[in-house]
Amino acid sequence: GMDLEFLSAGVNRVGGCADVEQSSGLLAHGASNLVVISDTESVTTLCALRGHEGRVNCVRFMGSAEEIASASSDGCIIVWHGKTGSGWTRHESLKGHQDSVTNICFASSPAGAGAGRR
């Protein structure tokens, strides 16, 4: 197998396509149909998550550095779970939107999470 020596990714030019989790310094952003996670302190790209079929329009941390939600032009929202160094996995795929999902917003209580499109 091959070892990953270098990973570079540009950010999609869509408002809301990047989010920083302040306590950990992690940056998550959309790059084409990938969700890319980087460490802002070391300026290092940690991983690229595959799962969307369309352009990633919005990425949001869900209250901690261990959960991310991403929304895409494919009409799907994916919830990712993970930890730096342990890897990230797709926890749940929320399908059913007929059009592109362009924004994700979370209320202050976990039971009040919601998604919307423009």
PDB file of C-alpha atoms in Angstrom:
ATOM      1  CA  GLY A   1       0.000   0.000   0.000  1.00  0.00           C
ATOM      2  CA  MET A   2       0.880   3.631  -0.257  1.00  0.00           C
ATOM      3  CA  ASP A   3       1.484   6.021   2.629  1.00  0.00           C
ATOM      4  CA  LEU A   4      -0.095   9.457   2.471  1.00  0.00           C
ATOM      5  CA  GLU A   5       2.732  12.004   2.376  1.00  0.00           C
ATOM      6  CA  PHE A   6       0.815  15.147   1.412  1.00  0.00           C
ATOM      7  CA  LEU A   7      -2.830  16.234   1.144  1.00  0.00           C
ATOM      8  CA  SER A   8      -3.943  19.610  -0.145  1.00  0.00           C
ATOM      9  CA  ALA A   9      -7.516  20.814  -0.578  1.00  0.00           C
ATOM     10  CA  GLY A  10      -9.115  24.096  -1.621  1.00  0.00           C
ATOM     11  CA  VAL A  11     -12.288  25.364   0.035  1.00  0.00           C
ATOM     12  CA  ASN A  12     -15.542  25.372  -1.951  1.00  0.00           C
ATOM     13  CA  ARG A  13     -16.638  28.939  -2.718  1.00  0.00           C
ATOM     14  CA  VAL A  14     -19.923  28.724  -0.818  1.00  0.00           C
ATOM     15  CA  GLY A  15     -20.841  30.742   2.290  1.00  0.00           C
ATOM     16  CA  GLY A  16     -20.846  28.540   5.404  1.00  0.00           C
ATOM     17  CA  CYS A  17     -18.562  25.956   3.848  1.00  0.00           C
ATOM     18  CA  ALA A  18     -16.053  26.074   6.718  1.00  0.00           C
ATOM     19  CA  ASP A  19     -16.229  25.956  10.518  1.00  0.00           C
ATOM     20  CA  VAL A  20     -13.643  26.113  13.307  1.00  0.00           C
ATOM     21  CA  GLU A  21     -14.071  24.329  16.638  1.00  0.00           C
ATOM     22  CA  GLN A  22     -12.417  26.832  18.980  1.00  0.00           C
ATOM     23  CA  SER A  23     -11.309  24.582  21.879  1.00  0.00           C
ATOM     24  CA  SER A  24      -9.517  22.067  19.645  1.00  0.00           C
ATOM     25  CA  GLY A  25      -8.413  24.383  16.855  1.00  0.00           C
ATOM     26  CA  LEU A  26      -9.842  22.024  14.244  1.00  0.00           C
ATOM     27  CA  LEU A  27     -11.033  23.423  10.921  1.00  0.00           C
ATOM     28  CA  ALA A  28     -13.565  21.493   8.831  1.00  0.00           C
ATOM     29  CA  HIS A  29     -14.442  22.591   5.308  1.00  0.00           C
ATOM     30  CA  GLY A  30     -15.905  21.380   2.054  1.00  0.00           C
ATOM     31  CA  ALA A  31     -13.576  20.675  -0.870  1.00  0.00           C
ATOM     32  CA  SER A  32     -15.561  19.479  -3.876  1.00  0.00           C
ATOM     33  CA  ASN A  33     -17.545  16.502  -2.494  1.00  0.00           C
ATOM     34  CA  LEU A  34     -15.178  15.922   0.470  1.00  0.00           C
ATOM     35  CA  VAL A  35     -15.151  17.171   4.064  1.00  0.00           C
ATOM     36  CA  VAL A  36     -11.571  18.091   4.941  1.00  0.00           C
ATOM     37  CA  ILE A  37     -10.399  18.348   8.564  1.00  0.00           C
ATOM     38  CA  SER A  38      -7.283  20.371   9.395  1.00  0.00           C
ATOM     39  CA  ASP A  39      -5.399  21.423  12.513  1.00  0.00           C
ATOM     40  CA  THR A  40      -5.114  25.220  12.610  1.00  0.00           C
ATOM     41  CA  GLU A  41      -2.166  25.189  15.058  1.00  0.00           C
ATOM     42  CA  SER A  42       0.121  22.928  13.045  1.00  0.00           C
ATOM     43  CA  VAL A  43      -1.439  24.045   9.727  1.00  0.00           C
ATOM     44  CA  THR A  44      -1.795  20.381   8.802  1.00  0.00           C
ATOM     45  CA  THR A  45      -4.525  18.628   6.848  1.00  0.00           C
ATOM     46  CA  LEU A  46      -5.533  15.611   8.953  1.00  0.00           C
ATOM     47  CA  CYS A  47      -8.011  13.786   6.725  1.00  0.00           C
ATOM     48  CA  ALA A  48     -10.559  13.992   3.924  1.00  0.00           C
ATOM     49  CA  LEU A  49     -13.949  12.350   4.495  1.00  0.00           C
ATOM     50  CA  ARG A  50     -15.740  10.756   1.535  1.00  0.00           C
ATOM     51  CA  GLY A  51     -19.494  10.273   1.499  1.00  0.00           C
ATOM     52  CA  HIS A  52     -21.217  13.007  -0.491  1.00  0.00           C
ATOM     53  CA  GLU A  53     -22.055  12.654  -4.173  1.00  0.00           C
ATOM     54  CA  GLY A  54     -22.403  16.428  -4.726  1.00  0.00           C
ATOM     55  CA  ARG A  55     -20.536  19.574  -3.729  1.00  0.00           C
ATOM     56  CA  VAL A  56     -20.330  20.133   0.052  1.00  0.00           C
ATOM     57  CA  ASN A  57     -22.174  23.405   0.762  1.00  0.00           C
ATOM     58  CA  CYS A  58     -22.021  23.643   4.547  1.00  0.00           C
ATOM     59  CA  VAL A  59     -19.959  22.112   7.361  1.00  0.00           C
ATOM     60  CA  ARG A  60     -20.684  22.634  11.083  1.00  0.00           C
ATOM     61  CA  PHE A  61     -19.194  21.271  14.284  1.00  0.00           C
ATOM     62  CA  MET A  62     -22.015  20.001  16.506  1.00  0.00           C
ATOM     63  CA  GLY A  63     -20.963  21.442  19.875  1.00  0.00           C
ATOM     64  CA  SER A  64     -17.674  19.527  20.192  1.00  0.00           C
ATOM     65  CA  ALA A  65     -14.621  18.546  18.174  1.00  0.00           C
ATOM     66  CA  GLU A  66     -15.977  14.984  17.899  1.00  0.00           C
ATOM     67  CA  GLU A  67     -19.105  15.571  15.780  1.00  0.00           C
ATOM     68  CA  ILE A  68     -19.456  17.307  12.433  1.00  0.00           C
ATOM     69  CA  ALA A  69     -22.470  17.694  10.157  1.00  0.00           C
ATOM     70  CA  SER A  70     -22.042  18.336   6.439  1.00  0.00           C
ATOM     71  CA  ALA A  71     -24.676  19.315   3.861  1.00  0.00           C
ATOM     72  CA  SER A  72     -24.395  18.854   0.135  1.00  0.00           C
ATOM     73  CA  SER A  73     -25.837  19.523  -3.297  1.00  0.00           C
ATOM     74  CA  ASP A  74     -26.809  15.838  -3.314  1.00  0.00           C
ATOM     75  CA  GLY A  75     -29.637  16.692  -0.845  1.00  0.00           C
ATOM     76  CA  CYS A  76     -28.005  14.747   1.992  1.00  0.00           C
ATOM     77  CA  ILE A  77     -26.751  15.735   5.444  1.00  0.00           C
ATOM     78  CA  ILE A  78     -24.084  13.469   6.918  1.00  0.00           C
ATOM     79  CA  VAL A  79     -23.214  13.361  10.619  1.00  0.00           C
ATOM     80  CA  TRP A  80     -19.592  12.338  11.233  1.00  0.00           C
ATOM     81  CA  HIS A  81     -18.102  11.094  14.520  1.00  0.00           C
ATOM     82  CA  GLY A  82     -14.427  10.941  15.295  1.00  0.00           C
ATOM     83  CA  LYS A  83     -11.343  12.027  17.140  1.00  0.00           C
ATOM     84  CA  THR A  84      -8.047  13.304  15.868  1.00  0.00           C
ATOM     85  CA  GLY A  85      -5.679  10.359  15.677  1.00  0.00           C
ATOM     86  CA  SER A  86      -8.481   7.776  15.878  1.00  0.00           C
ATOM     87  CA  GLY A  87     -10.175   8.466  12.558  1.00  0.00           C
ATOM     88  CA  TRP A  88     -13.615   9.646  11.509  1.00  0.00           C
ATOM     89  CA  THR A  89     -16.634   7.612  10.434  1.00  0.00           C
ATOM     90  CA  ARG A  90     -20.029   8.363   8.968  1.00  0.00           C
ATOM     91  CA  HIS A  91     -22.477   8.073  11.863  1.00  0.00           C
ATOM     92  CA  GLU A  92     -25.716   8.881  10.084  1.00  0.00           C
ATOM     93  CA  SER A  93     -26.975  10.008   6.671  1.00  0.00           C
ATOM     94  CA  LEU A  94     -30.076  12.198   6.637  1.00  0.00           C
ATOM     95  CA  LYS A  95     -31.715  11.959   3.221  1.00  0.00           C
ATOM     96  CA  GLY A  96     -35.003  13.260   1.920  1.00  0.00           C
ATOM     97  CA  HIS A  97     -34.332  16.795   0.708  1.00  0.00           C
ATOM     98  CA  GLN A  98     -35.375  17.154  -2.915  1.00  0.00           C
ATOM     99  CA  ASP A  99     -32.909  19.958  -3.616  1.00  0.00           C
ATOM    100  CA  SER A 100     -29.462  21.010  -2.540  1.00  0.00           C
ATOM    101  CA  VAL A 101     -28.991  21.510   1.222  1.00  0.00           C
ATOM    102  CA  THR A 102     -27.168  24.815   1.677  1.00  0.00           C
ATOM    103  CA  ASN A 103     -27.196  25.458   5.426  1.00  0.00           C
ATOM    104  CA  ILE A 104     -27.213  23.641   8.761  1.00  0.00           C
ATOM    105  CA  CYS A 105     -28.199  25.297  12.035  1.00  0.00           C
ATOM    106  CA  PHE A 106     -28.238  23.793  15.524  1.00  0.00           C
ATOM    107  CA  ALA A 107     -30.258  25.089  18.461  1.00  0.00           C
ATOM    108  CA  SER A 108     -28.609  25.275  21.885  1.00  0.00           C
ATOM    109  CA  SER A 109     -30.300  22.076  23.083  1.00  0.00           C
ATOM    110  CA  PRO A 110     -29.357  18.778  21.392  1.00  0.00           C
ATOM    111  CA  ALA A 111     -33.016  17.922  20.850  1.00  0.00           C
ATOM    112  CA  GLY A 112     -33.543  21.141  18.877  1.00  0.00           C
ATOM    113  CA  ALA A 113     -31.243  20.475  15.930  1.00  0.00           C
ATOM    114  CA  GLY A 114     -32.583  21.355  12.531  1.00  0.00           C
ATOM    115  CA  ALA A 115     -31.527  21.704   8.916  1.00  0.00           C
ATOM    116  CA  GLY A 116     -32.748  24.025   6.238  1.00  0.00           C
ATOM    117  CA  ARG A 117     -32.214  24.993   2.666  1.00  0.00           C
ATOM    118  CA  ARG A 118     -32.410  28.265   0.861  1.00  0.00           C
TER     119      ARG A 118
END
